[in-house]
Each structure stands twice: as structure tokens, then as C-alpha cells.
Coordinates of C-alpha atoms and ligand atoms in Angstrom, one line a residue:
M30 CA 72.9 41.0 85.8
H31 CA 74.2 41.6 82.3
R32 CA 77.8 42.9 82.2
Y33 CA 78.7 45.4 79.7
P34 CA 82.3 45.8 78.8
T35 CA 83.4 49.3 79.8
P36 CA 86.6 51.0 79.2
F37 CA 87.3 50.8 82.9
A38 CA 86.4 47.1 83.4
R39 CA 89.3 45.4 85.1
G40 CA 90.1 41.9 86.2
E41 CA 88.6 38.5 85.6
D42 CA 85.1 40.0 85.2
D43 CA 86.0 41.3 81.9
P44 CA 86.8 38.6 79.4
A45 CA 87.2 41.1 76.6
R46 CA 90.2 42.7 78.3
P47 CA 93.4 41.4 76.8
L48 CA 96.0 40.4 79.3
P49 CA 98.9 42.7 79.4
S50 CA 101.7 41.1 77.5
E51 CA 105.0 42.8 77.6
P52 CA 105.6 45.1 80.6
Q53 CA 108.4 43.0 81.8
A54 CA 110.4 44.1 84.8
E55 CA 113.5 44.5 82.7
T56 CA 111.9 47.3 80.6
L57 CA 111.2 49.3 83.6
K58 CA 113.4 52.1 84.8
W59 CA 115.4 51.3 88.0
W60 CA 113.3 53.6 90.1
Q61 CA 110.2 51.7 89.0
R62 CA 111.6 48.4 90.0
A63 CA 113.3 49.8 93.2
V64 CA 112.4 49.3 96.8
I65 CA 113.4 52.6 98.4
Y66 CA 114.6 52.9 102.0
E67 CA 114.7 56.3 103.8
I68 CA 117.5 56.8 106.3
A69 CA 117.8 59.8 108.6
P70 CA 121.6 59.5 109.1
I71 CA 121.5 61.2 112.5
S72 CA 119.5 58.2 113.8
F73 CA 121.1 55.3 112.0
Q74 CA 124.6 54.6 113.4
D75 CA 127.0 56.8 115.4
S76 CA 130.7 56.1 114.9
N77 CA 132.3 58.7 117.2
G78 CA 130.3 58.6 120.4
D79 CA 128.7 62.0 120.1
G80 CA 125.3 60.4 120.3
K81 CA 124.4 61.3 116.7
G82 CA 124.6 59.1 113.6
D83 CA 127.1 60.0 110.9
L84 CA 128.4 58.9 107.5
P85 CA 131.1 56.6 108.8
G86 CA 128.4 54.9 110.9
L87 CA 126.2 54.5 107.9
I88 CA 129.1 53.0 106.0
Q89 CA 129.5 50.4 108.8
R90 CA 125.9 49.4 108.4
I91 CA 125.8 49.0 104.6
D92 CA 125.6 45.2 105.1
H93 CA 122.1 45.7 106.6
L94 CA 121.0 47.3 103.4
T95 CA 122.3 44.5 101.2
W96 CA 120.9 41.8 103.5
L97 CA 117.5 43.5 103.4
G98 CA 117.8 43.8 99.6
V99 CA 116.8 47.4 99.2
D100 CA 117.6 49.0 95.8
A101 CA 118.0 52.6 96.8
V102 CA 118.5 54.8 99.8
W103 CA 117.1 58.2 100.4
L104 CA 119.0 60.3 102.9
T105 CA 117.6 63.2 104.9
P106 CA 119.9 66.2 104.7
V107 CA 123.5 65.9 105.6
Y108 CA 124.5 69.4 104.5
T109 CA 126.0 72.0 106.9
S110 CA 123.3 73.2 109.2
P111 CA 122.7 74.6 112.7
M112 CA 120.3 71.7 113.0
L113 CA 117.4 73.6 114.2
D114 CA 115.1 71.5 112.0
F115 CA 116.7 68.1 111.6
G116 CA 119.1 69.5 109.0
Y117 CA 116.4 71.1 106.9
D118 CA 118.0 74.5 107.7
I119 CA 121.0 74.6 105.5
T120 CA 124.0 76.9 105.4
D121 CA 125.8 75.4 102.4
F122 CA 124.0 73.2 100.0
C123 CA 127.3 71.8 98.7
A124 CA 129.0 70.8 101.9
I125 CA 128.7 68.0 104.4
D126 CA 128.1 69.0 108.0
P127 CA 131.0 67.9 110.3
L128 CA 128.5 66.2 112.5
F129 CA 128.0 63.7 109.6
G130 CA 131.6 63.6 108.4
T131 CA 133.3 64.9 105.3
L132 CA 132.8 65.1 101.6
E133 CA 135.4 62.2 101.4
N134 CA 133.1 60.1 103.6
F135 CA 130.3 61.0 101.4
D136 CA 132.1 60.0 98.2
Q137 CA 133.2 56.8 99.8
F138 CA 129.6 56.1 100.8
V139 CA 128.4 56.6 97.2
R140 CA 131.2 54.3 95.9
L141 CA 130.3 51.6 98.3
L142 CA 126.6 51.7 97.7
H143 CA 127.1 51.7 93.9
A144 CA 129.5 48.8 94.2
R145 CA 126.6 46.9 95.7
G146 CA 124.1 48.0 93.2
I147 CA 122.3 50.4 95.5
R148 CA 121.4 53.9 94.3
L149 CA 121.5 57.0 96.4
I150 CA 118.9 59.8 96.6
L151 CA 119.5 63.0 98.5
D152 CA 117.1 65.4 100.0
F153 CA 117.0 68.7 98.1
V154 CA 115.7 71.5 100.3
A155 CA 114.7 73.9 97.6
N156 CA 112.3 76.2 99.4
H157 CA 114.5 77.8 102.1
T158 CA 117.9 78.1 103.6
S159 CA 119.1 78.6 107.1
D160 CA 119.1 82.2 108.3
S161 CA 122.9 81.6 108.8
H162 CA 123.4 80.9 105.1
S163 CA 125.7 83.5 103.5
W164 CA 123.1 84.3 100.9
F165 CA 120.7 85.4 103.6
A166 CA 123.4 87.4 105.4
E167 CA 123.9 89.3 102.2
S168 CA 120.2 89.6 101.5
R169 CA 119.4 91.1 104.9
S170 CA 122.4 93.4 104.9
S171 CA 120.7 96.2 102.9
R172 CA 117.9 96.8 100.5
S173 CA 120.3 97.4 97.7
N174 CA 122.4 94.3 98.2
P175 CA 122.5 92.2 95.0
K176 CA 121.1 89.2 96.9
R177 CA 118.2 91.2 98.5
D178 CA 115.8 89.7 96.0
W179 CA 117.0 86.2 96.6
Y180 CA 114.6 86.0 99.5
V181 CA 111.0 87.2 99.9
W182 CA 110.8 90.6 101.4
A183 CA 107.7 92.8 101.8
D184 CA 106.8 96.1 103.4
P185 CA 104.7 96.1 106.6
A186 CA 101.0 96.5 106.5
P187 CA 99.8 100.1 107.1
D188 CA 99.6 99.5 110.8
G189 CA 103.2 98.3 110.8
G190 CA 102.2 94.7 111.3
P191 CA 103.0 91.7 109.0
P192 CA 102.2 92.2 105.3
N193 CA 99.3 89.7 105.4
N194 CA 97.8 86.8 107.5
W195 CA 100.0 84.0 106.2
L196 CA 100.9 81.5 108.8
S197 CA 104.2 79.6 109.3
R198 CA 103.6 75.9 109.4
F199 CA 105.6 75.9 112.6
G200 CA 103.3 78.4 114.3
G201 CA 102.7 82.2 114.3
S202 CA 103.0 84.7 111.5
A203 CA 105.0 83.6 108.4
W204 CA 106.6 87.0 108.4
E205 CA 109.6 88.2 110.4
W206 CA 110.5 91.8 111.0
E207 CA 114.0 93.1 110.2
T208 CA 114.6 96.3 112.0
K209 CA 117.7 97.2 110.0
T210 CA 116.1 97.3 106.6
R211 CA 112.5 97.9 107.8
Q212 CA 110.9 95.1 105.9
Y213 CA 109.5 91.6 106.7
Y214 CA 110.9 88.4 105.3
Y215 CA 108.7 85.4 104.6
H216 CA 109.3 81.9 106.1
A217 CA 107.0 79.0 105.4
F218 CA 108.7 77.1 108.3
L219 CA 110.9 78.4 111.1
R220 CA 111.8 82.0 111.3
E221 CA 115.4 80.6 111.0
Q222 CA 114.4 79.2 107.6
P223 CA 113.8 82.2 105.3
D224 CA 112.2 81.3 102.0
L225 CA 114.2 81.6 98.8
N226 CA 112.5 83.8 96.1
W227 CA 112.1 81.3 93.3
R228 CA 110.7 84.0 91.0
N229 CA 114.3 85.3 90.8
P230 CA 116.1 83.5 87.9
E231 CA 119.4 83.8 89.7
V232 CA 118.1 81.7 92.6
R233 CA 116.9 79.1 90.1
L234 CA 120.3 79.0 88.4
A235 CA 122.1 78.7 91.7
M236 CA 119.8 75.9 92.9
A237 CA 120.2 74.1 89.5
D238 CA 123.9 74.1 90.1
V239 CA 123.4 72.5 93.5
L240 CA 121.7 69.6 91.7
R241 CA 124.5 69.3 89.2
F242 CA 127.1 69.4 91.9
W243 CA 125.7 66.3 93.5
M244 CA 124.8 64.5 90.3
R245 CA 128.5 64.9 89.2
R246 CA 129.4 63.2 92.5
G247 CA 127.3 60.2 91.4
V248 CA 124.0 60.9 93.2
D249 CA 121.1 59.1 91.5
G250 CA 118.3 61.5 92.3
F251 CA 116.7 63.8 94.7
R252 CA 113.6 64.1 96.9
V253 CA 112.5 67.7 96.7
D254 CA 111.5 69.0 100.1
A255 CA 108.4 71.1 100.5
S256 CA 108.1 71.3 96.7
A257 CA 104.6 72.7 96.6
V258 CA 105.4 75.9 98.5
L259 CA 108.2 77.3 96.3
A260 CA 106.2 80.3 95.1
E261 CA 103.7 82.5 96.9
D262 CA 101.0 84.8 95.5
E263 CA 102.5 87.9 94.1
L264 CA 99.7 90.1 95.4
L265 CA 100.2 88.7 98.9
R266 CA 96.4 88.0 99.1
D267 CA 95.3 86.8 102.6
D268 CA 94.4 83.2 103.1
P269 CA 90.8 82.3 104.0
P270 CA 89.8 80.5 107.2
D271 CA 89.5 76.7 106.9
P272 CA 85.8 75.9 107.5
D273 CA 86.7 72.5 108.7
A274 CA 89.0 73.8 111.4
D275 CA 88.0 73.8 115.1
E276 CA 89.8 74.3 118.4
K277 CA 91.4 70.9 118.0
T278 CA 93.0 71.9 114.8
P279 CA 96.6 73.1 115.3
P280 CA 96.6 76.9 114.9
P281 CA 98.9 76.9 111.8
Q282 CA 96.4 74.7 110.0
R283 CA 93.3 76.9 110.6
L284 CA 93.7 78.8 107.4
K285 CA 93.5 77.3 103.9
R286 CA 96.8 77.7 102.2
I287 CA 95.4 78.9 99.0
F288 CA 97.9 81.7 98.3
T289 CA 101.1 80.0 99.5
D290 CA 100.8 76.4 98.4
D291 CA 100.5 74.6 95.1
R292 CA 100.7 77.7 92.9
R293 CA 101.1 77.5 89.2
E294 CA 104.5 79.1 89.3
S295 CA 105.8 76.4 91.6
M296 CA 104.8 73.9 89.0
A297 CA 106.8 75.7 86.4
Y298 CA 109.9 75.7 88.7
L299 CA 109.5 71.9 89.1
E300 CA 109.5 71.6 85.3
E301 CA 112.8 73.5 85.2
M302 CA 114.2 71.3 87.9
R303 CA 113.3 68.2 86.0
K304 CA 115.1 69.5 82.9
V305 CA 118.3 69.8 85.0
I306 CA 117.8 66.2 86.2
D307 CA 117.3 65.1 82.7
E308 CA 120.7 66.5 81.7
F309 CA 122.1 63.5 83.4
D310 CA 121.4 59.8 82.6
D311 CA 118.9 57.8 84.5
R312 CA 118.3 60.0 87.5
V313 CA 115.1 60.3 89.5
L314 CA 113.2 63.2 90.9
L315 CA 110.9 62.6 93.8
G316 CA 108.8 65.2 95.5
E317 CA 107.3 65.9 98.8
V318 CA 103.9 67.3 97.8
Q319 CA 101.4 68.9 100.1
G320 CA 97.8 68.3 100.4
K321 CA 95.3 65.7 99.5
T322 CA 95.3 62.8 97.1
D323 CA 93.2 64.6 94.6
R324 CA 96.0 67.1 93.9
I325 CA 98.8 64.6 93.5
G326 CA 98.3 63.9 89.8
H327 CA 99.4 67.2 88.6
F328 CA 102.8 66.9 90.3
Y329 CA 103.7 64.4 87.6
G330 CA 103.2 66.8 84.8
E331 CA 102.2 65.2 81.5
E332 CA 103.3 67.2 78.6
R333 CA 105.9 69.0 80.7
P334 CA 107.3 66.5 83.1
R335 CA 107.7 67.4 86.8
F336 CA 108.3 64.6 89.2
H337 CA 108.9 61.0 88.3
L338 CA 107.4 60.2 91.7
P339 CA 105.4 62.6 93.8
L340 CA 105.4 60.9 97.2
N341 CA 102.1 59.3 98.1
F342 CA 101.1 58.9 101.7
A343 CA 97.6 57.4 101.1
L344 CA 98.5 54.2 103.0
L345 CA 99.6 56.2 106.0
D346 CA 96.6 58.4 106.1
T347 CA 93.8 55.9 105.6
P348 CA 91.8 54.2 108.4
W349 CA 93.0 50.6 108.7
D350 CA 90.3 48.4 107.4
A351 CA 89.8 46.6 104.1
L352 CA 87.1 48.9 102.8
S353 CA 89.0 52.1 103.5
L354 CA 92.1 50.6 102.1
Q355 CA 90.5 49.6 98.8
A356 CA 88.9 53.0 98.6
N357 CA 92.1 54.9 99.3
I358 CA 94.1 52.8 96.9
D359 CA 91.5 53.4 94.2
A360 CA 91.2 57.1 94.9
Y361 CA 94.9 57.5 94.5
L362 CA 95.2 55.5 91.3
N363 CA 92.3 57.5 89.9
A364 CA 94.0 60.7 90.8
I365 CA 97.2 60.1 88.9
P366 CA 97.6 60.3 85.1
E367 CA 97.0 57.0 83.3
N368 CA 100.6 56.4 82.4
A369 CA 102.1 57.7 85.6
W370 CA 104.0 55.3 87.8
P371 CA 102.5 55.0 91.3
D372 CA 104.4 54.9 94.6
W373 CA 103.5 54.1 98.2
V374 CA 105.1 55.4 101.3
I375 CA 104.5 53.6 104.6
G376 CA 107.0 55.5 106.9
A377 CA 108.9 58.7 106.8
H378 CA 110.7 61.1 109.2
D379 CA 107.6 63.4 109.4
K380 CA 105.0 60.6 109.9
H381 CA 104.0 58.7 113.0
R382 CA 105.2 55.1 113.0
I383 CA 102.4 53.1 111.5
A384 CA 103.1 50.0 113.7
S385 CA 101.8 52.1 116.6
K386 CA 98.6 52.8 114.8
I387 CA 97.8 49.3 113.4
G388 CA 99.8 47.0 115.8
Q389 CA 102.5 44.5 115.1
S390 CA 100.3 41.8 113.5
Q391 CA 99.0 44.2 111.0
A392 CA 102.4 45.7 110.4
R393 CA 103.2 42.4 108.7
V394 CA 100.1 42.7 106.5
L395 CA 101.1 46.3 105.6
A396 CA 104.6 45.0 104.6
M397 CA 102.9 42.5 102.3
L398 CA 100.6 45.2 100.9
V399 CA 103.3 47.8 100.1
L400 CA 105.6 45.3 98.6
T401 CA 103.0 43.8 96.3
L402 CA 101.1 46.8 95.1
K403 CA 102.0 48.2 91.7
G404 CA 104.3 51.1 92.2
T405 CA 107.5 52.0 94.0
P406 CA 107.5 51.1 97.7
F407 CA 109.1 53.4 100.3
F408 CA 109.7 52.7 103.9
F409 CA 111.7 54.3 106.7
A410 CA 114.6 52.7 108.6
G411 CA 113.2 50.9 111.5
D412 CA 109.9 50.0 109.9
E413 CA 111.4 46.6 109.0
I414 CA 111.8 45.8 112.7
G415 CA 108.3 47.2 113.6
M416 CA 109.6 50.3 115.4
E417 CA 106.8 52.2 117.2
Q418 CA 106.4 55.7 118.5
V419 CA 108.8 56.2 121.4
A420 CA 107.6 58.3 124.3
I421 CA 109.7 61.5 124.6
P422 CA 109.9 63.1 128.1
P423 CA 109.3 66.9 127.9
E424 CA 113.0 67.6 128.7
C425 CA 114.1 65.5 125.7
I426 CA 112.0 67.2 123.0
R427 CA 114.0 68.2 120.0
D428 CA 111.4 68.8 117.3
P429 CA 110.8 72.6 116.8
F430 CA 107.3 71.8 115.6
E431 CA 106.4 70.4 119.0
K432 CA 108.3 73.1 120.8
L433 CA 106.3 75.8 118.9
V434 CA 102.9 74.1 118.4
G435 CA 102.8 71.7 121.3
G436 CA 99.8 69.8 122.5
Y437 CA 98.4 68.7 119.2
G438 CA 100.3 65.4 118.8
L439 CA 102.6 66.9 116.2
N440 CA 105.9 65.9 117.7
R441 CA 108.1 64.1 115.1
D442 CA 110.7 63.0 117.7
P443 CA 108.9 59.7 118.5
E444 CA 109.4 58.4 114.9
R445 CA 113.0 59.8 114.7
V446 CA 114.6 58.0 117.5
P447 CA 117.7 56.0 116.8
M448 CA 117.8 52.6 115.1
R449 CA 118.5 49.6 117.3
W450 CA 120.9 47.1 116.1
N451 CA 121.3 44.8 119.2
E452 CA 120.3 44.5 122.8
G453 CA 123.5 46.1 124.1
R454 CA 123.9 49.5 125.5
N455 CA 121.8 52.0 123.4
G456 CA 120.9 49.3 121.0
G457 CA 124.5 49.4 119.5
F458 CA 123.6 52.8 118.1
T459 CA 126.1 54.9 120.1
S460 CA 128.7 54.6 122.8
G461 CA 127.7 58.0 124.0
D462 CA 124.3 59.5 124.9
P463 CA 121.8 59.1 122.1
W464 CA 120.4 62.4 120.9
L465 CA 116.9 61.1 121.4
P466 CA 115.8 58.3 123.8
M467 CA 116.1 54.8 122.5
G468 CA 112.7 53.6 123.8
H469 CA 112.0 50.9 126.3
D470 CA 111.6 47.9 123.9
V471 CA 115.1 47.8 122.5
A472 CA 115.8 44.3 124.0
E473 CA 112.8 42.8 122.2
R474 CA 112.9 44.8 119.0
N475 CA 116.3 45.1 117.4
V476 CA 117.9 43.9 114.2
E477 CA 120.1 41.2 115.7
K478 CA 117.3 39.7 117.7
L479 CA 114.9 39.6 114.7
K480 CA 117.5 38.3 112.4
V481 CA 117.9 35.0 114.2
D482 CA 114.1 34.4 113.9
P483 CA 113.2 33.5 110.3
R484 CA 109.6 34.3 111.0
S485 CA 110.2 37.8 112.2
L486 CA 108.9 40.9 110.6
L487 CA 112.5 41.7 109.5
W488 CA 112.7 38.4 107.6
L489 CA 109.3 39.0 106.2
Y490 CA 110.5 42.2 104.7
R491 CA 113.6 40.5 103.3
R492 CA 111.5 37.7 101.8
L493 CA 109.0 40.1 100.3
I494 CA 111.7 42.2 98.7
S495 CA 113.4 39.2 97.3
L496 CA 110.1 37.8 96.0
R497 CA 109.3 41.1 94.3
R498 CA 112.6 40.7 92.5
S499 CA 112.2 37.1 91.5
E500 CA 108.6 37.4 90.3
P501 CA 108.6 40.2 87.7
T502 CA 104.8 40.2 87.8
L503 CA 105.0 41.7 91.3
A504 CA 107.2 44.6 90.0
A505 CA 105.8 45.1 86.6
G506 CA 102.3 43.5 86.4
D507 CA 99.0 45.3 86.1
Y508 CA 97.1 45.8 89.3
L509 CA 93.7 44.3 89.2
P510 CA 91.5 44.9 92.2
L511 CA 88.9 42.3 93.2
R512 CA 86.0 43.1 95.6
S513 CA 87.2 43.3 99.1
R514 CA 84.7 41.9 101.6
H515 CA 84.6 40.7 105.2
G516 CA 87.8 42.4 106.1
L517 CA 89.8 40.9 103.3
L518 CA 91.6 43.2 100.9
V519 CA 92.1 41.3 97.6
Y520 CA 93.8 42.1 94.4
K521 CA 95.8 40.5 91.6
R522 CA 99.0 41.4 89.8
V523 CA 98.9 40.1 86.2
C524 CA 101.5 40.0 83.6
A525 CA 102.1 37.9 80.4
G526 CA 99.8 35.1 81.5
N527 CA 101.0 35.1 85.1
E528 CA 98.5 35.8 87.8
I529 CA 99.4 36.5 91.4
L530 CA 96.7 37.0 93.9
I531 CA 97.2 38.9 97.1
A532 CA 94.7 38.5 99.9
L533 CA 95.2 40.4 103.2
N534 CA 93.1 39.8 106.3
T535 CA 92.9 43.1 108.0
G536 CA 91.0 41.7 110.9
H537 CA 91.9 39.6 113.9
E538 CA 89.5 36.7 113.1
P539 CA 89.9 33.9 110.6
R540 CA 88.3 34.6 107.2
K541 CA 87.4 32.5 104.2
L542 CA 89.0 33.5 101.0
E543 CA 87.3 32.6 97.7
S544 CA 90.0 32.8 95.1
P545 CA 89.2 32.8 91.3
S546 CA 91.3 29.6 91.0
A547 CA 93.5 27.3 93.0
G548 CA 97.1 28.3 93.5
T549 CA 100.3 27.9 95.3
V550 CA 101.3 30.0 98.3
L551 CA 104.4 32.0 97.5
L552 CA 104.5 33.6 100.9
S553 CA 102.3 34.1 103.9
T554 CA 102.8 36.8 106.5
Y555 CA 103.2 33.9 109.0
V556 CA 106.1 32.7 106.9
D557 CA 105.2 29.0 107.4
R558 CA 103.3 27.8 104.3
D559 CA 105.5 28.5 101.3
G560 CA 104.7 26.1 98.4
E561 CA 101.4 25.0 99.9
I562 CA 98.8 24.2 97.3
V563 CA 95.4 25.9 98.1
D564 CA 92.0 25.3 96.6
Q565 CA 89.7 28.1 95.4
S566 CA 88.3 28.2 98.9
T567 CA 90.8 28.5 101.7
V568 CA 90.9 30.1 105.2
L569 CA 93.2 32.9 106.1
R570 CA 94.2 33.0 109.8
P571 CA 93.8 36.2 111.9
D572 CA 96.0 39.0 110.5
E573 CA 97.3 36.7 107.7
G574 CA 98.2 37.9 104.3
V575 CA 99.1 35.5 101.5
I576 CA 100.5 35.8 98.1
L577 CA 99.2 33.0 95.8
K578 CA 100.5 32.1 92.4
L579 CA 97.2 31.2 90.6
R580 CA 97.0 28.2 88.3
T581 CA 96.0 29.8 85.0
Ligands
LIG623 C1 109.8 69.0 105.0 C2 110.6 68.1 105.8 C3 110.4 68.4 107.2 C4 110.9 69.8 107.5 C5 110.2 70.8 106.5 C6 111.0 72.1 106.5 O1 108.4 69.0 105.2 O2 110.2 66.7 105.4 O3 111.0 67.5 108.0 O4 110.6 70.2 108.8 O5 110.2 70.3 105.2 O6 112.1 72.0 105.8

């Protein structure tokens, strides 16, 4: 078949395509080079025996971060909070909850991280506050209070019911009646999490000051929580039913969120936020974006920048086989603007642990995938030791999502259980009673145990992170897919004449790999054949991934 050069032709099939010459790792921004590690401090290390992790605990464990080699840490909220939703219900955006420690602990944490070259990203919960926030206390106190309009209030429907059919993500109507002022307020999440009214410029100014407060303390960036839901339709139009929903769909997901999510005004507010970030040098704005891959592109903003990195969950949401993976990777890369920097998330505090879905052998393949794709990799504390979903007995359930919308497999506690450091009592996490169960496999799966085995998943993470740093092609090179067949996902990273081939066997049988040229193994997921020279044709063992430096 004759091959016509096309503007989209990629890889070795297209001789006309010049090899990229200069995108060297050193010209990238830190957040493009970085490997980012999410920590939920409540589950990382407890220092005072209350069963909940805290900042002094985190400080004790900084060595783990340096040993692993991560470049940045993203912390879930540590602000003052009644903790009804894992700290995402905040009463003061500029204070540390005593559960976690003090502002001094926080400052010390920033200093220690920075001294080791690690950046810090905080969660920025822009959409809502706790109902115990003083702003809300004022807002609900009377219709004429100056802060009334800081939240979203609406009159009842003619029958006295909620203003429209909008649903809270956590179940039931998104509207809550206030007898005192005879209006409803809107909450996208818990009724104890009233939505701020982003249309109000005073709210936007106050929230911009929150960002500045933390950036002045040295914070390197933010992950904007629930960023797509900042503004709702002004006409309060009802959402339509989702035609794909059935009785297995959790009730809050049976309407299509046309009038509450992803509105144009929300995008304008993200642009304003980005301007605040850009007042400071070298900071990054990440965003939790709702919805499907095909919507992710516009969260970058082209002429008017929004996020540096809208977080991409494509690898978590795809079926686990080579064809689905190559398709999902491609769909995502097609959905983002041409010059946008990609990112890949394989674990997070709202997502089921992927090791439970794909198994421990494939968890190694996934580690190799996420750390060799082009784009910023993100993983969640515990992924590096292959933590799985932990069974939560009914009496231990903490997640409000599960309490309110139970029975649909939505519980987020199983992925939020504490980190295990050793095989001692409570995995070395706490001397008290852990806030969630530790799980039954602490003795086999903990940091200390995996650290003494150089072939463990933990070591594989460390080796991959260090390889990404020592081979600039892995951080900066172009991504060139090859055709994936027979369960092998295959692609190259190419930069300035260097070519690295990554081949991942997503199956449990040996598979033959036909590589474009012979090469040297930089790393195998089995961690046992570094430096081996392989021919164009070689065999990958079951569940084996390899990184080959091609002879060019
Ligand atoms: C985001 C957080 C989630 C939280 C919700 C409400 O989705 O990631 O954990 O429950 O916002 O703040």
C-alpha cells in the first residue's frame, strides 16, 4: 500500500517527519518534568496517637519522598474543618486544622520540602465552604446581610418545594430550606457544604486572596477542587434525565448535569484564578475537571489560559487491555490542544485503587506506563506499594458519599485507609486506633518490607522515577505510538536522535515483540535484565514491560 505523508503521520512510518530536535528536559517547566505524589495527610502518618495523620507525622516521613524521588507533593485539605467530607468542608481557608497541627508545622513542612527540592501543591476548595464557615453564618442570618449574596439562594418553587430538580452529588435535592429567611440555598455536595456564589466579585476577590496567602508562604501551586461546578445556570433551568441511566445508576447520576456543570462562566472564573497564580513566579494550577475526556481540552484555555494541568483520569477509567489503552491514550491526546502538556493520574483519594482492578503483576506494568508516557505523572500515596481496596465493615464507614448513596460501590474509604510503613502494630501509622481499618495484608505489603526487596514494586517505582530523570527523552521526548497487537502496548519516546521504545505486555502469556531495531534494556518490570542487548525480535514474559534504548 502506498503511504502518503499526512500532517498526522507519526513514528517510523513517516520518513518525511523531522525528528524533534530541541525539547530538552531542561527547557521544560518544573511541573512538566515533575512526578507528582498525592498525599492525604490524615492517612499518612500520625504523630500524636489520635489515629489520624498530621503534619508533624508527614515531616517524619519526608525521607520516604526523597528516597522515592518524587518532585512534588499535592496535599488534600489541611484547613480547619468539621471533617464531614475528608476536610473538603472548610471553615477557614487560611488556617490549619488542629487535627493536622499548626501553621508553624506547615511552614516547617514547606521549608523542609523545599530544602530537598520538592515542591508543594495544596488543594483549593473553591466551590463551597463548610456551613460552619463564618461567611455562611453571616449569609444565612438575614436576607439583607452583606454576605447574603456570597452563597446561592433562591426562592421556593410555587408549591413551596426546591427551586428546581438539581441533584446533590451526594444524594437528594441540591437545595436546602432555611426556615429563618424562607429561601433555599444550593449545595453541589453535602448540605453542610453550601456553594459559594462565584458570580459575586467580592467572593472572587476573597478567594484570590486565599491563593495569595498560601503562595506568600511558599506554596508552589494548587489543585482546584470541583472546578467545573463553580457557576450554575442563572435561570435555574431543570436538568434533563440521562438517557443512559438505569436502576443500577446511583440516583444522583440519573440526570445530566447540563445546567450546573461546565458552564461558560466557570471557565471565566478559572481564567481569573490563573491570573492570580501568574502574579507569582513559577506556580502551577491543576484542576479537578468533571466529565469525559472529550471535554478536558477546554480546561487548558488557549488564548486565555486556565489550568496548566486539568487532571486526566483516562488510565483509571479504561478497560485494562492493550487495545483499550492505546485507544484511550489516543482519545485523550486528541482531545487536548496541540501545545498543551498532558498529564496522567493513576490513583487519587476519590478513585478505587487500581491494583485491585488490574492485579499486582499488571500494577507493575501500569507503573512503567505512567512513568514513560509523555506528560506529568500523578500517583496516590500507597500506589507505590500496590495498596488495594480495603474492606470496610459497615460500622467503620466514614465516607458521607457511601452513607448517603450506599449500595452502588461508591465508598471512597477503601482507597483512603492509612499508609503502612512496617509490619508492626497498625503498620507503624499510629500508636492509637487508626481512623479507618488498616487492611489484612499489612504484614506482606508495607514500605519496610518492600524496601529490602530490590525487585519489589516499590523499587520499580523508584527506578522508573530515577530513569525518567536520567533519560531526558522520557521526560521531554515526543510520544510516538506504534501499533499495539496481541496484547502488547507499544510506543516510542523520541528526542534529538534518541529513541526509547516501551513495550508493555498487558496479558499473562509470553508475547513476541517485534521492535523497529535492536536495543538495550534500560529496565524491565521484572527488574532483572538491565543492560541486556535484545534483537529486533524478542520475547516478553507474562506481565512484563520493558524500556529499550534503541540503536539508532
Ligand atoms: C472533590 C474532592 C472530593 C470531595 C468533593 C467535595 O471532588 O476530590 O473528595 O468530596 O470535591 O468537596
